[in-house]
Amino acid sequence: MLSSVAYFLASTLILQPVQAEVAERLRQAKVAPEVISQAQACVSSALPTLVQRVGDDYSWAVTTAAGVWLGLTPLERVVADVAPSCRGTVDTLRAT
């Protein structure tokens, strides 16, 4: 039960908004669609780690979700936090 709540919070409140914002910023930077797909796949691959983090630290989840939704938390920081293996995506986002 608790893991399904963590999954819902991680996916709906953090991962989906981050993926949408990543895609939009990369589209605006006129990055190739293949690169956008790769960036989204990379961020998606972090879901199990993100679910674990949300389950372990609800306050981090709430703060991160609020920051994403309100535009107060830099997207690059969120991607680096939830998907540290997506360094290329983070570098591209910083350049846009």
Coordinates of C-alpha atoms in Angstrom, one line a residue:
M1 CA 0.0 0.0 0.0
L2 CA 2.7 2.5 1.0
S3 CA 4.8 1.7 -2.1
S4 CA 1.8 2.3 -4.3
V5 CA 1.3 5.8 -2.7
A6 CA 5.0 6.5 -3.2
Y7 CA 4.7 5.4 -6.9
F8 CA 1.7 7.6 -7.4
L9 CA 3.4 10.6 -5.8
A10 CA 6.6 10.1 -7.7
S11 CA 5.1 9.5 -11.0
T12 CA 2.2 12.0 -11.0
L13 CA 3.7 14.9 -9.0
I14 CA 7.3 14.8 -9.9
L15 CA 8.2 12.6 -12.9
Q16 CA 5.4 13.6 -15.3
P17 CA 5.8 17.4 -14.8
V18 CA 9.6 17.0 -15.1
Q19 CA 9.3 15.0 -18.3
A20 CA 6.9 17.5 -19.8
E21 CA 9.1 20.5 -18.9
V22 CA 12.2 18.7 -20.3
A23 CA 10.4 18.0 -23.5
E24 CA 9.1 21.6 -23.8
R25 CA 12.5 23.2 -23.1
L26 CA 14.3 20.9 -25.6
R27 CA 11.6 21.6 -28.2
Q28 CA 12.1 25.3 -27.8
A29 CA 15.8 24.8 -28.2
K30 CA 15.0 23.0 -31.4
V31 CA 16.7 19.8 -30.3
A32 CA 16.1 16.8 -32.5
P33 CA 13.1 14.7 -31.6
E34 CA 15.3 11.7 -31.0
V35 CA 17.2 13.6 -28.4
I36 CA 14.0 14.6 -26.7
S37 CA 12.9 11.0 -26.6
Q38 CA 16.2 9.8 -25.2
A39 CA 16.0 12.5 -22.5
Q40 CA 12.5 11.5 -21.5
A41 CA 13.5 7.8 -21.5
C42 CA 16.5 8.6 -19.3
V43 CA 14.4 10.5 -16.8
S44 CA 11.7 7.7 -16.8
S45 CA 14.4 5.1 -16.0
A46 CA 14.8 6.9 -12.7
L47 CA 11.3 6.0 -11.5
P48 CA 12.3 3.1 -9.2
T49 CA 14.9 5.2 -7.5
L50 CA 12.5 8.1 -7.3
V51 CA 9.8 5.9 -5.8
Q52 CA 12.3 4.7 -3.2
R53 CA 13.3 8.3 -2.4
V54 CA 9.6 9.4 -2.0
G55 CA 8.9 6.4 0.2
D56 CA 11.9 7.3 2.4
D57 CA 11.4 11.1 2.5
Y58 CA 7.9 12.4 2.0
S59 CA 9.0 16.0 2.9
W60 CA 11.5 15.9 0.0
A61 CA 8.7 14.7 -2.3
V62 CA 6.3 17.5 -1.3
T63 CA 9.0 20.2 -1.5
T64 CA 10.3 18.9 -4.9
A65 CA 6.8 18.6 -6.3
A66 CA 5.8 22.1 -5.2
G67 CA 9.0 23.5 -6.5
V68 CA 8.4 21.9 -9.9
W69 CA 4.8 22.9 -10.1
L70 CA 5.5 26.5 -9.0
G71 CA 8.6 26.9 -11.2
L72 CA 10.7 27.7 -8.1
T73 CA 13.0 24.7 -8.4
P74 CA 15.4 24.7 -11.3
L75 CA 14.6 21.8 -13.6
E76 CA 18.3 20.9 -14.0
R77 CA 18.5 20.3 -10.2
V78 CA 15.4 18.1 -10.2
V79 CA 16.7 16.0 -13.1
A80 CA 20.2 15.7 -11.5
D81 CA 18.5 14.6 -8.2
V82 CA 16.1 12.1 -9.7
A83 CA 18.3 10.8 -12.5
P84 CA 22.0 11.4 -11.8
S85 CA 22.9 9.1 -14.8
C86 CA 21.2 11.7 -17.1
R87 CA 24.2 14.0 -17.2
G88 CA 23.7 14.7 -20.9
T89 CA 20.1 15.8 -20.4
V90 CA 21.2 18.1 -17.5
D91 CA 23.9 19.6 -19.6
T92 CA 21.5 20.2 -22.5
L93 CA 19.0 21.8 -20.2
R94 CA 21.6 24.1 -18.7
A95 CA 22.5 25.2 -22.2
T96 CA 18.9 26.1 -23.1

